Coordinates of C-alpha atoms and ligand atoms in Angstrom, one line a residue:
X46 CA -11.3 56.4 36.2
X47 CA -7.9 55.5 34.6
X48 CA -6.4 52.2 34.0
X49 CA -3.3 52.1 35.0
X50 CA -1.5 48.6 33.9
X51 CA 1.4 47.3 36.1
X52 CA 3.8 44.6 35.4
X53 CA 1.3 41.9 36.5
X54 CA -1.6 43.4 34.4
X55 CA 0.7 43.5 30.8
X56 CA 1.3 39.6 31.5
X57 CA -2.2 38.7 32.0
X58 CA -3.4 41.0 28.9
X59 CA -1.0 39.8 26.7
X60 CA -2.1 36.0 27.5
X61 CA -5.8 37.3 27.5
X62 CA -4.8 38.4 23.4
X63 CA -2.8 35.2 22.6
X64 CA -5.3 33.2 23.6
X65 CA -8.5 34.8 22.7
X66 CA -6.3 34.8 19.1
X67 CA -6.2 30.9 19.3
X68 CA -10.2 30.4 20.3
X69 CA -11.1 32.6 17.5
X70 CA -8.8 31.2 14.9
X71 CA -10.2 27.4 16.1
X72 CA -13.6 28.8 15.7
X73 CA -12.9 30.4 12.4
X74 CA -11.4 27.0 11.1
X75 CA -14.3 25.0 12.7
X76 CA -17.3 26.8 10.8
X77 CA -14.7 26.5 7.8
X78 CA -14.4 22.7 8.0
X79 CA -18.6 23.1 8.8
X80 CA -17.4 21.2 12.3
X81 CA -20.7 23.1 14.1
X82 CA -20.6 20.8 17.4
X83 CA -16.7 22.2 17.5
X84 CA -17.7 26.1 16.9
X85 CA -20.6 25.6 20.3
X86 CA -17.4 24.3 22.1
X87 CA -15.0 26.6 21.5
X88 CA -16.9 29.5 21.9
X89 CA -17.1 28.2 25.7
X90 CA -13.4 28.4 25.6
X91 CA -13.7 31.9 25.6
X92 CA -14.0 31.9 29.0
X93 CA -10.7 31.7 29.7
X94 CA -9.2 34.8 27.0
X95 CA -11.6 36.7 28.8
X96 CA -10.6 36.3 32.1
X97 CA -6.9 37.0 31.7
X98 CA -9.0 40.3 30.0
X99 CA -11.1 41.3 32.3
X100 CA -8.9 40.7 35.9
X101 CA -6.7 43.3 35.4
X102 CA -9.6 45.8 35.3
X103 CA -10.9 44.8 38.7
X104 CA -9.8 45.3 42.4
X105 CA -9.6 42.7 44.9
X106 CA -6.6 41.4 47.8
X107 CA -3.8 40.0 46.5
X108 CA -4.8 40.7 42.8
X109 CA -1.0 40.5 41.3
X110 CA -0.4 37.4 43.0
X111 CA -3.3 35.8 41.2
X112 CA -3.0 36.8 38.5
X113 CA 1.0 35.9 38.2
X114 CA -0.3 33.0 39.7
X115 CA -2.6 31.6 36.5
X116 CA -0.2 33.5 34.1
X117 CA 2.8 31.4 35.6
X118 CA 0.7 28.1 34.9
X119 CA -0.7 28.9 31.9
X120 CA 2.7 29.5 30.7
X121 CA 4.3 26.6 32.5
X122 CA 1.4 24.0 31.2
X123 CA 2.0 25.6 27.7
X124 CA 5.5 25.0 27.6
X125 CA 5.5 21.7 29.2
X126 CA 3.1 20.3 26.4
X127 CA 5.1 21.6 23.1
X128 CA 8.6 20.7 24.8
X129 CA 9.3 17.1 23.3
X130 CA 9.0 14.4 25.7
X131 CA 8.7 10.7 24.4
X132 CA 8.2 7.7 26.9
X133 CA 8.9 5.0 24.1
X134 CA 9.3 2.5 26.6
X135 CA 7.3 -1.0 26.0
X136 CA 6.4 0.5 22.4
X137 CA 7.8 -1.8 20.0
X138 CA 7.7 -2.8 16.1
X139 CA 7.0 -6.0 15.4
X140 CA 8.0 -7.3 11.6
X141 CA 5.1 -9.6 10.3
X142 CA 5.6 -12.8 8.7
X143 CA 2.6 -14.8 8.5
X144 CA 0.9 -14.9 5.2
X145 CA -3.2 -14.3 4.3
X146 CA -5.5 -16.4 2.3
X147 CA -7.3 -14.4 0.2
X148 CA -10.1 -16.8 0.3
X149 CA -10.5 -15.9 4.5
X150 CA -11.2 -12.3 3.7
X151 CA -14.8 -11.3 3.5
X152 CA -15.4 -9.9 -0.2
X153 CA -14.2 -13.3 -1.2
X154 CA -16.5 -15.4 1.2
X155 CA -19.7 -13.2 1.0
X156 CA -19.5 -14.4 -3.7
X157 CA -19.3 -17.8 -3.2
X158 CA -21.8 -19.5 -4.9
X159 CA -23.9 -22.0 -2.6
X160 CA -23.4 -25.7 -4.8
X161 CA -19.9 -24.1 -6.5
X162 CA -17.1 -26.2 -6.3
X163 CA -15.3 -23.3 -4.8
X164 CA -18.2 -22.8 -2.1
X165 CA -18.1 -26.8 -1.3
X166 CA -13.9 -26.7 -1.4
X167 CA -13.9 -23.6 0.9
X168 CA -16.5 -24.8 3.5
X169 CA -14.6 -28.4 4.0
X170 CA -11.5 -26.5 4.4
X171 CA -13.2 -24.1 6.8
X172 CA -16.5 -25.4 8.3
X173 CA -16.6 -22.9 11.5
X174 CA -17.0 -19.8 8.5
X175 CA -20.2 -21.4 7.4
X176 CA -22.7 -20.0 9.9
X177 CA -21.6 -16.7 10.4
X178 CA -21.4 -16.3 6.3
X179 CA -25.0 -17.8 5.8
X180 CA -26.0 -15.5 8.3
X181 CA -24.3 -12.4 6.2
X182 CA -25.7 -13.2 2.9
X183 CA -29.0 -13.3 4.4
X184 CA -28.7 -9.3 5.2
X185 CA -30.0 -7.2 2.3
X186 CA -26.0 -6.7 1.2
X187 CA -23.5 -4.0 0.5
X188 CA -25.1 -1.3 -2.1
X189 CA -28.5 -3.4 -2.4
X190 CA -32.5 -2.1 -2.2
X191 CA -33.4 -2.9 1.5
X192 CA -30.3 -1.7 3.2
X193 CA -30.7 0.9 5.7
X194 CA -28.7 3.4 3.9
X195 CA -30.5 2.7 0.5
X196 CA -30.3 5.7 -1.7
X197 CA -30.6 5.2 -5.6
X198 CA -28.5 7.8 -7.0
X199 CA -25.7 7.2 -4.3
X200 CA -25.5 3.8 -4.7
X201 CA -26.1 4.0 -8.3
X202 CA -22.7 6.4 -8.5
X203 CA -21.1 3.9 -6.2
X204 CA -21.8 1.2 -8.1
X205 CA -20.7 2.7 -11.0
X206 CA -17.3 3.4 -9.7
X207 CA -16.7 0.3 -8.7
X208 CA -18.0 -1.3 -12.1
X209 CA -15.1 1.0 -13.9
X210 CA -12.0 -0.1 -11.4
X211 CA -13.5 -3.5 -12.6
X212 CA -13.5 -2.3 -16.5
X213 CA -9.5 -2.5 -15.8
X214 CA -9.3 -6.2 -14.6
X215 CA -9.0 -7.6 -17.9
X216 CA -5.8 -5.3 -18.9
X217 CA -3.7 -6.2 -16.0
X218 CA -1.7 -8.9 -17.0
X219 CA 0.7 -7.5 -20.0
X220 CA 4.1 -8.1 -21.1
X221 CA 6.6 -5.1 -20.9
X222 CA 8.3 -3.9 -24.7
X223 CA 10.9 -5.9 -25.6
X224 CA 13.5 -3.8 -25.3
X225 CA 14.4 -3.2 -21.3
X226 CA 16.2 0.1 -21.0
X227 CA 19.4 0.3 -18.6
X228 CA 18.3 3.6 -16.1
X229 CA 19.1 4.9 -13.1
X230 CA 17.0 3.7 -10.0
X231 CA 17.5 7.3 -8.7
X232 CA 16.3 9.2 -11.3
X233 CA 13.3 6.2 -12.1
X234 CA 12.5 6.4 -8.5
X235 CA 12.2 10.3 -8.6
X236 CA 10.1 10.8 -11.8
X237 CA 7.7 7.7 -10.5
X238 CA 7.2 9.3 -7.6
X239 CA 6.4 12.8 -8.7
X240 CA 4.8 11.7 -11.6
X241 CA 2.2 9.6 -8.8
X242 CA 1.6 13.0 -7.7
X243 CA 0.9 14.6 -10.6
X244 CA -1.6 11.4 -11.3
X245 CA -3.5 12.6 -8.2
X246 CA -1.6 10.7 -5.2
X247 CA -1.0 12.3 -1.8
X248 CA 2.2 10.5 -1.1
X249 CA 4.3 7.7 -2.8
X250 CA 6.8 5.3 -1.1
X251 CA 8.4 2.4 -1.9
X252 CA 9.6 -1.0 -0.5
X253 CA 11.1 -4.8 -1.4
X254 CA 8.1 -7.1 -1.9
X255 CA 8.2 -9.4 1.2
X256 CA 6.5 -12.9 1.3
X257 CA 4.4 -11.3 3.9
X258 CA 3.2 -8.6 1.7
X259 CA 1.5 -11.3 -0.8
X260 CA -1.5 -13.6 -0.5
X261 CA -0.5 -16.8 0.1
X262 CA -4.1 -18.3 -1.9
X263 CA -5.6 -15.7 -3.9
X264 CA -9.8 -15.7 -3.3
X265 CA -11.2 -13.6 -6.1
X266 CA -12.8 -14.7 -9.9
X267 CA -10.7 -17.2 -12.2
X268 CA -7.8 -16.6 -9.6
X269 CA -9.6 -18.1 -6.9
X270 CA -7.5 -21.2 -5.1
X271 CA -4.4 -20.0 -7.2
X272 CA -1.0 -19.2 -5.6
X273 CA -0.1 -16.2 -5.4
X274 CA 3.1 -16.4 -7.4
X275 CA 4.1 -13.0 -7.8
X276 CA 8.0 -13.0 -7.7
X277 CA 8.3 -8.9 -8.7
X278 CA 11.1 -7.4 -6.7
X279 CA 9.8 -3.7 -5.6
X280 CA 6.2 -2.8 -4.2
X281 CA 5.1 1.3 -5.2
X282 CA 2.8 2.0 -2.3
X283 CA 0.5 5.3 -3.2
X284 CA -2.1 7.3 -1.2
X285 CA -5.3 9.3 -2.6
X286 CA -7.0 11.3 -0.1
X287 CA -10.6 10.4 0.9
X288 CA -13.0 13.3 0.7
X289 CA -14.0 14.8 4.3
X290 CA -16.8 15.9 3.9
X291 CA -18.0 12.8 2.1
X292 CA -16.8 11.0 5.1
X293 CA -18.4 13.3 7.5
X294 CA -21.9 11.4 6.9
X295 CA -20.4 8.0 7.2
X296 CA -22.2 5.4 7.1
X297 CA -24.8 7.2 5.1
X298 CA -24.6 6.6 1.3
X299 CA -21.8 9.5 0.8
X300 CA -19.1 7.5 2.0
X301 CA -19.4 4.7 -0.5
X302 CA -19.6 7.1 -3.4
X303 CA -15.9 8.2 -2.1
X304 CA -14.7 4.8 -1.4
X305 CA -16.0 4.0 -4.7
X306 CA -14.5 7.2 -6.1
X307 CA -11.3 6.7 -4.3
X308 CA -10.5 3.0 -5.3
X309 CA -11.4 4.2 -8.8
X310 CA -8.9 7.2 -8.9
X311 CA -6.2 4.9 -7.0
X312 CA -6.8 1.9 -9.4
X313 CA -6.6 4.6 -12.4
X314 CA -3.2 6.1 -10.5
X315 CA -1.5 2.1 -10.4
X316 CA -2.9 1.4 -13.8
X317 CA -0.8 4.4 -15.5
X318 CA 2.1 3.7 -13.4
X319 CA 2.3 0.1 -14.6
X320 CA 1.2 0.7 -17.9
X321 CA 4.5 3.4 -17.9
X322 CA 6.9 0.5 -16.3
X323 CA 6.0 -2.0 -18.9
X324 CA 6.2 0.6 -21.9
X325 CA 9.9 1.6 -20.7
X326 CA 10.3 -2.1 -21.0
X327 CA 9.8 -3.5 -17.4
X328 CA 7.7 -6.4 -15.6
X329 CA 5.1 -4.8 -13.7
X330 CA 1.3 -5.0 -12.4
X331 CA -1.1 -3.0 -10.6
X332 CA -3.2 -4.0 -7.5
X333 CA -6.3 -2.5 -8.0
X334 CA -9.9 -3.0 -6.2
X335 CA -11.4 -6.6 -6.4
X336 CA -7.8 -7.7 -7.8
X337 CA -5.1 -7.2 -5.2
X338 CA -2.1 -10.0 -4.5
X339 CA -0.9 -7.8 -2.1
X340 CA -1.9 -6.5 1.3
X341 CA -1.8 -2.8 0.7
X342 CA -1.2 -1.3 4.2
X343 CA 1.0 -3.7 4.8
X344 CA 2.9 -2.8 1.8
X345 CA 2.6 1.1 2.4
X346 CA 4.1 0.7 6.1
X347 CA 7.0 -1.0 4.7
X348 CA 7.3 1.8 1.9
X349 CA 7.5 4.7 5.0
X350 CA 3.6 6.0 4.3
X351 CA 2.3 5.6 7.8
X352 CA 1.6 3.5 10.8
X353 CA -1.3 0.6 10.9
X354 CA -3.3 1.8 14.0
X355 CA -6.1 0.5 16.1
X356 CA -8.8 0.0 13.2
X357 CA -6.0 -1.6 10.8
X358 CA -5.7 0.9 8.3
X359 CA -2.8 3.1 7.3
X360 CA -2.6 6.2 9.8
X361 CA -0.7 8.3 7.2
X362 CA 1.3 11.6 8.5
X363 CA -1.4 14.5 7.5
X364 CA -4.5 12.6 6.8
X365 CA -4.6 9.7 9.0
X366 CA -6.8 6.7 7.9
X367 CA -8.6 9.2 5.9
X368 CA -6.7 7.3 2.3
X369 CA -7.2 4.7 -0.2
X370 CA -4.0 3.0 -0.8
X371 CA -2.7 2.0 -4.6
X372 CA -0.2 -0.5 -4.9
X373 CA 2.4 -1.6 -8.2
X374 CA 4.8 -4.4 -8.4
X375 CA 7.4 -4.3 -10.4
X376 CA 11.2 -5.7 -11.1
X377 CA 12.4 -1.9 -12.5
X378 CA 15.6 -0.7 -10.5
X379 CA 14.3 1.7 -7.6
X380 CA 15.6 2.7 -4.7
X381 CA 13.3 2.0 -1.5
X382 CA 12.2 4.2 1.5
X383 CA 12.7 3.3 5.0
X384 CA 9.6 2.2 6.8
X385 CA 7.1 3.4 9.4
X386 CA 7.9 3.3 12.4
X387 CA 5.7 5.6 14.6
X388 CA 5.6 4.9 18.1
X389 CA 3.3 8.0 18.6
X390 CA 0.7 7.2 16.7
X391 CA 0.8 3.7 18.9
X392 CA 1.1 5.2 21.8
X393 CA -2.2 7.8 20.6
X394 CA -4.2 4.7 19.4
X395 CA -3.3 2.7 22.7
X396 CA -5.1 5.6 25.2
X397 CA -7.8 6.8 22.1
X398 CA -9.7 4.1 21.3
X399 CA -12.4 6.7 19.7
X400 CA -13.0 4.1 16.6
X401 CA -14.1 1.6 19.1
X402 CA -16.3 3.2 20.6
X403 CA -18.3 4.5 17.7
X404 CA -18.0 1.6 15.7
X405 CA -22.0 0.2 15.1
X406 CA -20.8 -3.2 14.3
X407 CA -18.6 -3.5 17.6
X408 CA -15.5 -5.0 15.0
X409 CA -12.8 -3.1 16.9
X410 CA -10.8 -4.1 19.7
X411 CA -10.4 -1.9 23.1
X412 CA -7.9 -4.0 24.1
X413 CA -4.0 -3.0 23.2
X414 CA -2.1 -4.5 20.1
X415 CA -2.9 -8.3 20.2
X416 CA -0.6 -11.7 19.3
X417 CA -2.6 -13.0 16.1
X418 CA -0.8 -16.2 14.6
X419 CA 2.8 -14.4 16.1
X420 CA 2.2 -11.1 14.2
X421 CA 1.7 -8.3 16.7
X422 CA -1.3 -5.9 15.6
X423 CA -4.1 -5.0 15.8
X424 CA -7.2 -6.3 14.2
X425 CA -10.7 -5.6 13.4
X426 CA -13.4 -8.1 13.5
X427 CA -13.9 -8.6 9.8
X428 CA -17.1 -11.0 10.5
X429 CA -18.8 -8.2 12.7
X430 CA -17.3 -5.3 10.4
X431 CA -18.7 -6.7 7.1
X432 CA -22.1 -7.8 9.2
X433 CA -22.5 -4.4 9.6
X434 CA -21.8 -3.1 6.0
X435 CA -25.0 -5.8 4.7
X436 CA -26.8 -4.4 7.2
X437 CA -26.2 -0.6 6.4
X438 CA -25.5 -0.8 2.6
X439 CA -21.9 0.9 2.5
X440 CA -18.8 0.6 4.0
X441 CA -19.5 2.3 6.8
X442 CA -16.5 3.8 7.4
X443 CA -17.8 5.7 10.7
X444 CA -13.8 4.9 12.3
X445 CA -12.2 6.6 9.9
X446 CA -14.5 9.8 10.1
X447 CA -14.2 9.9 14.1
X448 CA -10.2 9.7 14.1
X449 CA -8.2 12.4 15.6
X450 CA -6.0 12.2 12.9
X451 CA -8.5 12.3 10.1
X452 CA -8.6 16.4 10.5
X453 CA -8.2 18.3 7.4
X454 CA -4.7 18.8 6.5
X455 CA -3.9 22.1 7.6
X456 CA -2.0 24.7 9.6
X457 CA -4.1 24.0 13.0
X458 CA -4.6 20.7 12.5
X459 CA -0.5 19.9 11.5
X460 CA 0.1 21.9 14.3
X461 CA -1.7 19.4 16.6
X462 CA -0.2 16.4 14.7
X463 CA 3.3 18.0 15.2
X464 CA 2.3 17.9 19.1
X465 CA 1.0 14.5 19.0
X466 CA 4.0 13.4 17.1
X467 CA 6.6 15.8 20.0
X468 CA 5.3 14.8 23.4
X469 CA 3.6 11.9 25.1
X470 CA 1.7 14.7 27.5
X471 CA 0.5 16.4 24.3
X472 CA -0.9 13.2 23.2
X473 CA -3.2 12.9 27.0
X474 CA -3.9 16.5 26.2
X475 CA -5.2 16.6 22.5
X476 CA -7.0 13.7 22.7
X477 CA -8.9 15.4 26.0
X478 CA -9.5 18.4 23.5
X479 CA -10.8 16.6 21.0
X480 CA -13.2 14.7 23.1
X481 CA -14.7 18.4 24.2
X482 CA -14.3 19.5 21.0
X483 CA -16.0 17.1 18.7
X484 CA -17.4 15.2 21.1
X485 CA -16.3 11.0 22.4
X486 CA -18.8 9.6 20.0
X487 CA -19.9 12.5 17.6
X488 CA -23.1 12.2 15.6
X489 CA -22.5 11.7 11.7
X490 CA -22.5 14.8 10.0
X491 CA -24.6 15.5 7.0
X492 CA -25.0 14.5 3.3
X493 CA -22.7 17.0 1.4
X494 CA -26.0 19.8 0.1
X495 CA -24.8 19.5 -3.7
X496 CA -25.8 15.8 -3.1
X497 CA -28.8 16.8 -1.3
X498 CA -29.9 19.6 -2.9
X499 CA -29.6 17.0 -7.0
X500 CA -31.6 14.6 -5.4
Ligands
LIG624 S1 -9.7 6.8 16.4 FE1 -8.1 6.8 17.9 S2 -7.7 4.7 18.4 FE2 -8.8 4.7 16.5 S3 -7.3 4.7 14.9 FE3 -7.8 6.9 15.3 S4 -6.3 7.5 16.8 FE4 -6.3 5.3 16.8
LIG625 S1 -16.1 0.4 8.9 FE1 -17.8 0.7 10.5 S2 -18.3 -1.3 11.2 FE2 -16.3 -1.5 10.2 S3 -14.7 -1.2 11.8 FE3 -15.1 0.8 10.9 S4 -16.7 1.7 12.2 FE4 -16.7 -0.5 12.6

């Protein structure tokens, strides 16, 4: 028997090949990126290669009107998704303007000292904290014996991570050499920037400080009940990237030993830059773990780094949440970036809501962005969130391993974010195909075996 191909049959073959080449690149990249749940799914999606294969080798009525029939969809549906197509309406940005206390925010709460003038000043200020915080310090507590995630080696390497970013708290506060060179903010702004990357940062941007950037009470050590008087005129806003595959297990003990790592690497990133402002004879300081003045994704918003989606965080173009963000003040000439304003990623959060729905400690809103003191955002539950974290041992971190956009950086994976970025029906569509893909609420992944394999 010979095959034959007409017109009808070269159409359907060559979208059999095309798109048998897509399901077997996916599946490649899955097993690469050890995504196992997404290599089971996609090799379902063969199904549909091998139907535009196998048709033209059968016989039945009307054959080439099928068969034009799916190609003409396929190809229609295809072209209809990577055409761009933004509905922006009712997507706005909204500029921020009230100011945080330091002393609201958990980390701050959780060390006060029960019979501490700071513990008796805080509690008459704010008396409707003091249940739900007595509650929380009744948990075993972040990185401690008795937490559900307990590991000693994991949190030992945590701990020790975040015991060096502390190692750097007593060299913050230094005066610049005396003599200020005259330079060029272009050239200052170029070689800081590059220079950040060299250090180990992802991306760099920069921004005016604004009064809504700062704490207005700062709630942490000898600065606690302070001011926040920090008068520099420039912010540098920096990203390190956040290991996946460390995240993968989140909330097992993994994804505090990156956290740790990362605030470590990002507080040794803003302590060089700082250290190089002041040397070339300028005011600066860096914003490190335990000792920021600023509000860091704030900041990096404003300095053009990303978007602040549903769970808060930075959504950064090619990692997503999946950063730890450094921050510098400084009065050195610069020249700043535009900032973020990415209705997409808005639009994505608005119908995703993924985070939410895996989040253990039910912190994250389903709702849509949300008027909080006249600053449009969204907002975690910080009480429920950190509940959570005393409860577990880390910092969780389960939303920011379950995010669309937390996908390795690469050619499949920029592709989609291209898409999501293009076309408001792309953005229905991916997030379809990730839910079959990876699944709505994916199990955690595993330890990383080098961490498994030491212990
Ligand atoms: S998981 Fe979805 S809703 Fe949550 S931040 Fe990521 S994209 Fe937005
Ligand atoms: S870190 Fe965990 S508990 Fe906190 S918001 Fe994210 S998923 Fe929820």
């Amino acid at each position: 028997m010979s095959f034959n191909p007409d017109i009808p049959d070269i159409i359907s073959l060559t979208i059999g090949a095309l798109l048998f080449l897509m399901v077997f690149v996916l599946i490649i990249l899955s097993a690469l990126e050890k995504e196992y749940y997404s290599v089971k799914k996609s090799i379902i999606l063969l199904l549909f290669p091998a139907l535009f294969l196998v048709i033209p080798f059968l016989d039945f009525p009307y054959q080439n009107h099928v068969l034009l029939g799916i190609s003409g969809f396929i190809s229609l549906a295809f072209i209809v998704l990577v055409l761009p197509f933004n509905k922006r309406k009712k997507i706005y940005d909204y500029t921020f303007s009230n100011k945080v206390d330091e002393r609201d925010i958990m980390f701050s709460r959780i060390r006060l000292k029960e019979g501490s003038e700071n513990h008796k000043s805080y509690y008459s200020e704010r008396p409707e904290n003091k249940e739900t915080d007595e509650r929380l310090k009744a948990n075993p507590g972040l990185l401690s014996e008795g937490s559900t995630y307990y590991n000693l080696f994991q949190f030992a390497s945590a701990n020790a991570s975040f015991e060096t970013v502390e190692a750097y708290h007593d060299h913050l506060y230094k005066d610049p050499a005396p003599i200020k060179k005259d330079l060029d903010a272009k050239q200052l702004t170029r070689y800081l920037k590059s220079w950040s990357k060299k250090l180990g940062a992802v991306d760099c941007g920069i921004t005016e400080l604004k009064d809504y950037h700062t704490y207005s009470k700062l709630g942490r050590k000898h600065n606690y009940g302070n001011d926040c008087t920090l008068d520099h005129k420039y912010a540098i806003a920096f990203t390190v990237e956040m290991d996946k595959d460390m995240m993968a297990a989140a909330p097992a003990g993994s994804t505090v030993m990156e956290s740790g790592l990362q605030y470590m690497n990002a507080g040794s990133i803003a302590m060089q830059l700082a250290s190089f402002l002041r040397n070339i004879g300028y005011e600066s300081l860096a914003h490190i773990d335990g000792r920021y003045e600023v509000i860091a994704p704030l900041v990096a918003k404003d300095a053009g780094l990303g978007e602040l989606g549903r769970m808060g965080l930075l959504m950064t173009p090619n990692l997503g949440p999946r950063v730890r963000i450094g921050v510098v003040t400084t009065n050195a000439p610069l020249n700043i970036d535009s900032p973020t304003f990415a209705p997409d990623v808005i639009d994505f959060c608005r119908i995703c809501k993924k985070c939410a729905d895996c989040c253990p400690g039910k912190a994250i809103s389903h709702q849509d962005r949300e008027d909080i003191n006249g600053d449009i955002r969204w907002q975690i539950n910080q009480e429920e969130c950190f509940k959570y974290w005393t409860v577990c041992g880390t910092d969780c971190g389960r939303c920011m391993a379950v995010c669309p956009y937390s996908h390795p950086n690469n050619l499949l994976h920029n592709f989609v974010r291209k898409g999501l970025k293009n076309s408001y029906l792309f953005r229905r569509f991916a997030l379809k195909m990730d839910n079959f893909l990876y699944g709505r609420k994916p199990a955690p992944g595993d330890t990383p075996n080098w961490i498994k394999n030491l212990e």
